Structures are given as C-alpha cells and as structure tokens.
Coordinates of C-alpha atoms and ligand atoms in Angstrom, one line a residue:
M1 CA 118.4 -1.2 -111.7
D2 CA 114.8 0.0 -112.2
L3 CA 113.0 0.6 -108.9
V4 CA 109.3 0.6 -108.1
P5 CA 107.7 1.6 -104.8
V6 CA 105.9 -1.0 -102.7
T7 CA 104.0 -0.5 -99.4
E8 CA 104.1 -3.3 -96.9
G9 CA 102.5 -2.7 -93.5
A10 CA 103.1 0.9 -92.6
T11 CA 106.3 1.1 -94.6
R12 CA 106.9 2.3 -98.2
I13 CA 110.2 1.4 -99.8
L14 CA 111.7 1.0 -103.3
V15 CA 112.4 -2.5 -104.6
P16 CA 113.8 -3.7 -108.0
A17 CA 111.1 -3.7 -110.7
P18 CA 110.0 -7.3 -111.1
D19 CA 111.3 -9.1 -114.2
P20 CA 108.2 -10.8 -115.7
T21 CA 110.5 -13.3 -117.5
A22 CA 112.3 -14.4 -114.3
P23 CA 111.3 -17.5 -112.3
F24 CA 109.8 -17.2 -108.9
P25 CA 111.1 -16.8 -106.2
P26 CA 113.3 -14.1 -107.7
G27 CA 116.7 -15.5 -106.6
A28 CA 118.5 -13.9 -109.5
A29 CA 117.1 -10.3 -109.0
P30 CA 119.8 -7.6 -108.5
V31 CA 118.4 -7.2 -104.9
F32 CA 116.2 -9.8 -103.5
Y33 CA 112.6 -9.0 -102.6
N34 CA 109.7 -11.5 -102.1
P35 CA 106.2 -10.1 -101.4
R36 CA 105.1 -13.6 -100.4
M37 CA 107.1 -13.2 -97.2
A38 CA 105.0 -10.3 -96.0
I39 CA 103.2 -12.3 -93.3
S40 CA 106.5 -13.5 -92.0
R41 CA 107.7 -9.8 -91.6
D42 CA 104.3 -8.9 -90.2
A43 CA 104.6 -11.5 -87.5
T44 CA 108.0 -10.3 -86.4
V45 CA 106.8 -6.6 -86.3
L46 CA 103.8 -7.7 -84.3
L47 CA 105.8 -9.8 -81.9
L48 CA 108.3 -7.0 -81.2
R49 CA 105.5 -4.4 -80.8
S50 CA 103.7 -6.8 -78.3
L51 CA 106.6 -7.3 -75.9
A52 CA 106.3 -5.6 -72.5
P53 CA 108.7 -2.6 -72.2
G54 CA 111.1 -4.6 -70.0
D55 CA 111.2 -7.5 -72.5
R56 CA 111.9 -5.4 -75.6
P57 CA 115.3 -6.0 -77.2
A58 CA 117.8 -3.1 -77.0
D59 CA 118.6 -3.5 -80.7
Y60 CA 117.9 -5.7 -83.6
L61 CA 120.1 -7.1 -86.4
D62 CA 118.7 -7.9 -89.8
A63 CA 121.7 -10.1 -90.8
M64 CA 120.7 -10.5 -94.5
G65 CA 118.9 -7.3 -95.3
A66 CA 118.6 -7.2 -99.1
T67 CA 116.3 -4.2 -99.8
G68 CA 116.3 -3.6 -96.0
L69 CA 112.5 -4.1 -95.9
R70 CA 112.5 -6.3 -92.8
G71 CA 114.9 -4.2 -90.7
I72 CA 113.3 -0.9 -91.9
R73 CA 109.9 -2.2 -90.9
I74 CA 111.2 -3.1 -87.4
A75 CA 112.8 0.3 -87.0
G76 CA 109.7 2.2 -88.2
E77 CA 106.8 0.0 -87.0
A78 CA 108.3 -1.4 -83.8
G79 CA 110.5 1.5 -82.9
I80 CA 113.6 -0.6 -82.1
P81 CA 117.2 0.5 -83.1
V82 CA 118.1 -1.5 -86.1
T83 CA 121.3 -2.7 -87.9
I84 CA 121.0 -4.0 -91.4
N85 CA 123.8 -6.1 -92.8
D86 CA 124.3 -7.7 -96.3
R87 CA 127.4 -8.8 -98.2
S88 CA 126.0 -7.2 -101.4
R89 CA 127.0 -3.6 -101.8
R90 CA 124.1 -3.1 -104.3
A91 CA 121.7 -4.3 -101.7
L92 CA 123.1 -2.1 -99.0
A93 CA 123.0 1.0 -101.2
L94 CA 119.3 0.3 -101.7
A95 CA 118.7 -0.4 -98.0
R96 CA 120.5 2.8 -97.1
A97 CA 118.4 4.9 -99.5
N98 CA 115.2 3.3 -98.3
A99 CA 116.0 4.0 -94.7
A100 CA 117.1 7.6 -95.5
R101 CA 113.9 8.3 -97.4
L102 CA 111.9 7.4 -94.4
G103 CA 114.2 9.4 -92.0
L104 CA 115.1 6.3 -90.0
A105 CA 118.5 6.2 -88.3
V106 CA 119.3 2.6 -89.3
E107 CA 122.9 1.4 -89.0
I108 CA 124.1 -0.1 -92.3
V109 CA 126.9 -2.7 -92.2
H110 CA 128.6 -4.4 -95.1
G111 CA 130.1 -7.8 -94.6
D112 CA 129.6 -11.4 -94.0
A113 CA 126.8 -12.1 -91.6
N114 CA 128.8 -14.8 -89.7
A115 CA 131.7 -12.4 -89.1
L116 CA 129.4 -9.7 -87.8
M117 CA 127.5 -12.1 -85.5
S118 CA 130.7 -13.5 -84.2
S119 CA 132.0 -10.0 -83.2
R120 CA 128.8 -8.3 -81.9
R121 CA 125.8 -9.1 -79.8
F122 CA 122.3 -7.9 -80.5
G123 CA 119.1 -7.9 -78.4
A124 CA 117.5 -9.7 -81.4
V125 CA 119.2 -11.4 -84.3
D126 CA 117.1 -12.2 -87.4
L127 CA 118.3 -14.7 -89.9
D128 CA 116.2 -14.3 -93.0
P129 CA 118.3 -15.8 -95.8
F130 CA 117.2 -17.1 -99.2
G131 CA 117.3 -20.8 -98.6
S132 CA 118.8 -22.6 -95.6
P133 CA 119.8 -20.8 -92.4
A134 CA 122.0 -23.7 -91.4
P135 CA 125.4 -22.0 -92.3
F136 CA 124.5 -19.0 -90.1
T137 CA 122.8 -20.5 -87.1
D138 CA 125.9 -21.1 -84.9
A139 CA 127.1 -17.5 -85.1
A140 CA 123.5 -16.2 -84.7
C141 CA 123.1 -18.2 -81.4
R142 CA 126.2 -16.6 -80.0
S143 CA 125.1 -13.1 -81.0
A144 CA 121.4 -13.3 -80.0
R145 CA 120.8 -11.8 -76.5
P146 CA 118.1 -13.1 -76.0
Y147 CA 115.9 -13.1 -79.2
L148 CA 116.7 -15.3 -82.2
F149 CA 114.4 -15.3 -85.2
V150 CA 115.0 -17.7 -88.1
T151 CA 113.5 -18.3 -91.6
A152 CA 114.1 -21.3 -93.7
T153 CA 112.8 -21.5 -97.3
D154 CA 114.4 -24.8 -98.1
T155 CA 111.3 -26.7 -97.3
A156 CA 112.1 -29.6 -99.6
P157 CA 115.2 -30.7 -97.6
L158 CA 113.4 -30.0 -94.3
C159 CA 110.3 -31.9 -95.1
G160 CA 111.8 -35.0 -96.7
A161 CA 111.3 -34.3 -100.4
H162 CA 115.1 -33.9 -100.7
L163 CA 116.2 -36.4 -98.1
R164 CA 119.9 -36.3 -98.5
A165 CA 120.1 -32.5 -98.5
G166 CA 118.0 -32.4 -95.4
M167 CA 120.3 -34.9 -93.6
R168 CA 123.4 -32.9 -94.6
R169 CA 122.1 -29.5 -93.5
Y170 CA 120.1 -30.4 -90.4
W171 CA 121.6 -33.8 -89.3
A172 CA 118.2 -35.3 -89.0
R173 CA 116.2 -37.8 -91.0
P174 CA 112.9 -36.3 -92.3
M175 CA 110.2 -38.4 -94.0
N176 CA 107.7 -37.3 -96.6
T177 CA 104.6 -38.0 -94.5
E178 CA 101.2 -36.2 -94.6
Y179 CA 102.5 -34.1 -91.7
H180 CA 105.7 -33.2 -93.5
A181 CA 105.2 -29.4 -92.9
E182 CA 105.3 -30.0 -89.1
V183 CA 108.3 -32.3 -89.4
G184 CA 110.1 -29.5 -91.3
L185 CA 109.3 -27.0 -88.6
R186 CA 110.4 -29.4 -85.8
I187 CA 113.6 -30.5 -87.6
L188 CA 114.6 -26.9 -88.0
L189 CA 113.8 -26.3 -84.3
G190 CA 115.8 -29.4 -83.3
F191 CA 118.7 -28.1 -85.4
V192 CA 118.7 -24.7 -83.7
V193 CA 118.5 -26.5 -80.3
R194 CA 121.8 -28.4 -81.1
E195 CA 123.5 -25.1 -82.1
V196 CA 122.3 -23.4 -78.8
V197 CA 122.7 -26.0 -76.1
K198 CA 126.4 -26.5 -76.7
Y199 CA 126.9 -23.0 -75.3
D200 CA 125.0 -24.0 -72.1
R201 CA 122.0 -22.1 -73.2
G202 CA 118.4 -23.1 -73.8
L203 CA 115.5 -21.8 -75.9
V204 CA 111.8 -21.1 -75.6
P205 CA 109.7 -20.9 -78.8
L206 CA 107.5 -17.8 -78.7
C207 CA 105.7 -18.1 -82.0
C208 CA 106.8 -20.6 -84.7
F209 CA 104.9 -21.6 -87.8
A210 CA 105.1 -23.3 -91.2
R211 CA 103.5 -21.8 -94.3
A212 CA 103.4 -23.0 -97.9
H213 CA 107.1 -22.4 -98.8
F214 CA 108.8 -21.4 -95.6
V215 CA 109.3 -22.0 -91.9
R216 CA 109.6 -19.2 -89.4
L217 CA 110.9 -19.4 -85.8
H218 CA 110.7 -16.7 -83.1
L219 CA 112.7 -17.9 -80.1
R220 CA 113.9 -16.6 -76.8
L221 CA 117.3 -17.9 -75.7
Q222 CA 118.0 -18.5 -72.0
D223 CA 121.3 -18.7 -70.3
G224 CA 122.5 -21.5 -68.1
A225 CA 123.2 -25.2 -68.3
S226 CA 119.9 -26.1 -66.6
A227 CA 118.0 -24.2 -69.3
A228 CA 120.0 -26.1 -71.9
D229 CA 119.2 -29.4 -70.2
R230 CA 115.5 -28.6 -70.1
T231 CA 115.6 -27.7 -73.8
L232 CA 117.5 -30.8 -74.7
A233 CA 114.9 -32.9 -72.9
R234 CA 112.4 -31.9 -75.6
I235 CA 114.4 -33.5 -78.4
G236 CA 113.3 -36.8 -79.7
F237 CA 111.7 -38.8 -82.5
V238 CA 108.4 -39.5 -84.2
H239 CA 108.1 -43.2 -84.8
Q240 CA 106.0 -43.7 -87.9
C241 CA 104.5 -47.1 -88.6
R242 CA 105.5 -48.5 -92.0
A243 CA 102.2 -50.4 -92.4
C244 CA 99.5 -48.1 -91.1
P245 CA 98.9 -44.5 -90.2
G246 CA 99.8 -45.1 -86.5
R247 CA 102.8 -43.3 -84.9
A248 CA 104.3 -42.5 -81.5
E249 CA 106.5 -39.8 -80.1
K250 CA 109.4 -40.5 -77.8
T251 CA 112.0 -38.1 -76.3
G252 CA 115.7 -39.0 -76.3
L253 CA 118.9 -38.4 -78.2
L254 CA 118.8 -41.8 -79.8
P255 CA 115.9 -43.4 -81.5
E256 CA 114.6 -46.4 -79.7
S257 CA 112.8 -49.4 -81.3
V258 CA 109.2 -48.4 -80.8
P259 CA 106.4 -50.7 -82.1
C260 CA 103.4 -49.0 -83.7
P261 CA 100.9 -48.2 -80.9
S262 CA 98.1 -49.1 -83.3
C263 CA 99.0 -52.3 -85.1
G264 CA 102.2 -53.4 -83.3
G265 CA 104.1 -53.2 -86.6
A266 CA 107.7 -51.9 -87.2
T267 CA 108.1 -48.1 -87.2
A268 CA 110.7 -45.8 -88.9
A269 CA 112.2 -43.0 -86.8
I270 CA 111.9 -39.4 -88.0
G271 CA 114.3 -36.9 -86.3
P272 CA 115.9 -36.0 -84.1
L273 CA 113.4 -33.1 -83.8
W274 CA 111.7 -30.8 -81.3
L275 CA 108.8 -32.4 -79.5
G276 CA 107.9 -29.5 -77.2
E277 CA 105.6 -26.5 -77.6
I278 CA 106.1 -24.3 -80.7
G279 CA 104.7 -21.2 -79.1
D280 CA 104.0 -19.3 -75.9
P281 CA 100.3 -18.9 -75.5
D282 CA 100.7 -15.6 -73.6
V283 CA 102.9 -14.1 -76.3
M284 CA 100.5 -15.2 -79.1
R285 CA 97.5 -13.8 -77.2
T286 CA 99.3 -10.4 -76.8
M287 CA 100.2 -10.5 -80.4
R288 CA 96.6 -11.1 -81.4
A289 CA 95.4 -8.2 -79.2
G290 CA 98.0 -6.0 -80.8
L291 CA 96.6 -6.6 -84.3
A292 CA 93.9 -4.0 -83.7
T293 CA 96.4 -1.1 -83.5
A294 CA 99.0 -2.3 -86.0
T295 CA 99.0 -1.6 -89.8
L296 CA 100.1 -4.8 -91.3
A297 CA 100.2 -6.3 -94.8
E298 CA 98.4 -9.5 -93.9
G299 CA 96.5 -8.6 -90.8
P300 CA 93.5 -10.9 -91.3
A301 CA 95.6 -13.8 -92.4
L302 CA 97.9 -13.3 -89.4
D303 CA 94.9 -13.2 -87.1
R304 CA 93.7 -16.5 -88.4
L305 CA 97.1 -18.0 -88.1
L306 CA 97.6 -16.8 -84.5
A307 CA 94.1 -18.1 -83.6
L308 CA 95.0 -21.6 -85.0
L309 CA 98.4 -21.6 -83.3
A310 CA 96.9 -20.6 -79.9
A311 CA 94.4 -23.5 -80.1
E312 CA 96.8 -26.1 -81.5
L313 CA 97.7 -29.1 -79.5
P314 CA 101.5 -29.5 -79.1
T315 CA 101.6 -33.0 -80.7
A316 CA 104.4 -33.3 -83.3
T317 CA 102.1 -34.9 -85.9
H318 CA 98.5 -34.9 -87.0
Y319 CA 96.1 -37.2 -88.8
D320 CA 94.8 -36.1 -92.1
Y321 CA 91.2 -37.2 -91.5
H322 CA 90.4 -37.1 -95.2
V323 CA 93.2 -39.8 -95.8
L324 CA 91.8 -41.9 -92.9
A325 CA 88.2 -41.6 -94.3
K326 CA 89.4 -42.7 -97.7
R327 CA 91.1 -45.7 -96.1
L328 CA 87.7 -46.6 -94.7
G329 CA 85.9 -45.9 -97.9
L330 CA 83.8 -43.2 -96.3
S331 CA 83.2 -39.6 -97.2
P332 CA 84.7 -37.2 -94.5
P333 CA 82.4 -35.3 -92.2
P334 CA 83.1 -31.5 -91.5
I335 CA 86.3 -31.1 -89.5
G336 CA 84.3 -29.3 -86.7
A337 CA 82.2 -32.5 -86.2
V338 CA 85.4 -34.7 -86.0
L339 CA 86.9 -32.4 -83.3
A340 CA 83.6 -32.3 -81.4
R341 CA 83.2 -36.1 -81.4
L342 CA 86.8 -36.6 -80.1
E343 CA 86.2 -34.1 -77.3
K344 CA 82.9 -35.7 -76.4
A345 CA 84.8 -39.0 -76.1
G346 CA 87.1 -37.4 -73.6
Y347 CA 90.1 -36.6 -75.8
R348 CA 91.8 -33.4 -76.7
A349 CA 91.6 -32.3 -80.3
S350 CA 92.5 -29.3 -82.5
R351 CA 93.3 -28.3 -86.0
A352 CA 96.8 -27.7 -87.2
H353 CA 97.8 -24.2 -88.5
Y354 CA 99.3 -25.4 -91.8
A355 CA 96.7 -27.8 -93.2
G356 CA 92.9 -27.6 -93.5
T357 CA 92.3 -31.4 -93.1
A358 CA 94.7 -31.9 -90.2
V359 CA 93.4 -33.2 -86.9
K360 CA 95.7 -33.2 -83.8
T361 CA 94.6 -35.3 -81.0
D362 CA 95.8 -37.5 -78.1
A363 CA 93.3 -40.1 -79.1
P364 CA 94.6 -43.4 -80.5
L365 CA 94.2 -44.1 -84.2
E366 CA 91.3 -46.6 -83.5
E367 CA 89.4 -43.7 -81.8
M368 CA 90.0 -41.5 -84.9
Y369 CA 88.5 -44.3 -87.1
G370 CA 85.6 -44.7 -84.7
T371 CA 84.9 -40.9 -85.0
L372 CA 84.8 -41.2 -88.8
T373 CA 82.5 -44.1 -88.9
L374 CA 79.8 -42.5 -86.6
P375 CA 76.6 -41.8 -88.5
Ligands
SAH401 N1 115.6 -10.5 -95.4 C1 115.3 -10.1 -96.8 C2 115.7 -11.2 -97.8 C3 117.1 -11.6 -97.8 S1 117.6 -12.4 -99.3 C4 113.9 -9.7 -96.9 O1 113.1 -9.7 -95.9 O2 113.5 -9.3 -98.0 C5 119.2 -12.9 -98.8 C6 120.3 -11.8 -98.7 O3 121.4 -12.4 -98.0 C7 120.8 -11.3 -100.1 O4 120.7 -9.9 -100.2 C8 122.3 -11.7 -100.0 O5 123.1 -10.7 -100.6 C9 122.6 -11.9 -98.6 N2 123.6 -12.8 -98.2 C10 123.8 -14.0 -98.6 N3 124.9 -14.6 -97.9 C11 125.3 -13.7 -97.0 C12 126.4 -13.6 -96.1 N4 127.2 -14.7 -95.9 N5 126.5 -12.5 -95.3 C13 125.7 -11.5 -95.5 N6 124.7 -11.4 -96.4 C14 124.5 -12.5 -97.2

C-alpha cells in the first residue's frame, strides 16, 4: 500500500495514496480515508476542546478508526485518552503507525465494534462508519457514558431518495421534499432516540448538522426514566400537504390525521422523527469562541456553520422561498429582505444551515406569500 502524508487540523498522518481511477467516495481503498469529512472531524475536536473541565469525557472510543485520523486528532488536539478500534488489521497497522509517529499513547483494539461497545464503556463513543450507523447504534448507546457522536453517510435512504432502504434501516418514512436534508437529520435523531430510551435514558443534542453527503450528531445521553420520557416527548411527525407547500408538526408516537393548516387538504406523515432542538446554544457559542485558538482544517467554514446553527429556529422544516416565489411567478428578493419582512410582521425567522434559499419561520404559508409579493 503506497502511503502519502496529509495534514488535517494540527495533525499530520499517512493515508493510502489516492487511486485516480477509483470512484469517490473511496469505499474500495485498502484503508478508508475521506478528506471531505474534515469539517465533521473538526467539529468533534472543537466540541471536545470546548467542554468545561468537569464535563470532559474521561476517554473516547473511535469505534471504526480506519487510518485512525479521527481518534488521533482527538488525542492530539483535544488531549483526551483515545481507543481506536477497527475490524481491519490493515487499518489498525496504519492507525498504530500513525499514532506512534506522533508519540501519542493511543490504545489500539482489533475487533467488531459491537462486541467492544457491548463489553466496555467510554466517556465518549464515536460511530463514524462508511454508510449507515444503524447496525451499531444500540451497542453504542449502551457504551456511551455520556457522549455519543454519530455520522451517517447514507443520505439517500435518510432523505427519502431510497425510500425502502430508509424504512428498513431507520423504521421511519422519509419523503423527498425540499427540506429533505433536515428530514434526514431528524430521522437519524429519532432513530437514535428509540435506541436510547429503551434503556431508560434520554438524550440532549449538543451540535447536530447536515452537510452535502452526510449527517453528523453530537449528543449527550442522560440517565433516568424521566429523562427518557422527556426525550420521547420530542418525537413526532411532519404532516406535509399533498396539494400545496403547507405543512404542520405534531408530536406523538403515532401519526394523526392532520389537515393542511394552509389549504385544509390531506397531508402525508413524514417520520417518526425528532421535533426538538438540534443543538445547545451555549455549547455552540463556546465552540465558536474556541475557534480562535484551534488549528482546524475548515475553520472558516465551521465558523459559518456554527453561526447559522446558533441562529436557526428549531422548526423541523423550512420553506424554499425561491420555490414559493416561482409558484407566484415572481422573482425572489434577497433572503435578508424576506427575513426582515417576516420579523417586522411579528414572526420569528431564520436561515437553515444546510441550504441557501431556506427560510425557517413560525409564520403561516400565507404570510410567506405576502412577504414575497411586497414591492
Ligand atoms: N472514521 C474513519 C472512517 C471509517 S471508514 C475516518 O474518520 O476516516 C469505516 C471503517 O469501519 C473501515 O475501516 C472498516 O474496516 C471499519 N468497520 C466496518 N465494520 C466494522 C465493524 N463491524 N467493527 C469494526 N470496524 C468496522
């Protein structure tokens, strides 16, 4: 295996030389490495660096380490004792060499991630597979005390493009709407909730986001049946009108028959999914403040992402105001003007972190239309 050095954040490691003929993402490489996930690793490094001393996890498991990059960055850049696991011996040999070269005392474990997570507890468990985390989430919930971090790169099943695969993996019904990225994030969160609450534990999202080809969750688990009940109370459905862009959110384990709040027409239920907040404003504020002293791969992009997340309304959907303007046969105004007009009319309004033409608001659809028709 030919190796080449790469630097990500403050960490320099060796990764397999890219094969220019291979498809992307490089699922068939001898050891998996994807530079496009740098911002996901950055976010975890920054989050762990930002926790107050009493909140820092005692140790951290990189359950699917591959080159070891994620775990090695946590060890070197966040100063937390790290265990890296993988079922591939080739991957582990590379991870071990990468850690040794940097003089980091990282524990290397060879085996199945589910077996390890079923037998040991870690202050933070990170599931960063290639594809779906669904087969690993149950064991990860049992191992994580209290932090659980999860990546999913199977956005097509999560977002409704591969409907049946999404239903099989996440026991939820997605729909390919204009807000499909948010649906994917919230279906994954809803799935993790179901895996957690059966153990009489709840969860609090610290910083969760959707990017082009993946979803990333940073969660803190809480012990106790009442925490689990509070968490379960945030599960519900988005009811999307079949005839117009109107939609409603309703909590509950079963979808109710909810008419479109805009036109009264029939709706289709999307979910079950998470209807609560996707981040903790204090945690994200501290993360942003920590950017100044961290050496990250995607610092400016992460700064923009955190700023958007901090300002984002917790609604589970958005309106694509370009789509609405098109329905009205109008050319769309700048997004800043739309947000300002909604706020002036007494509503709350924000952007969404994952799409440039997304408007989140508590205003009804008619008010959105009114905003777009103003001169
Ligand atoms: N977290 C890595 C990417 C992981 S790619 C990064 O940041 O770059 C997925 C890895 O999971 C592969 O190395 C694969 O060998 C490993 N893997 C797949 N199934 C596994 C299992 N059941 N237990 C442990 N490792 C597994």
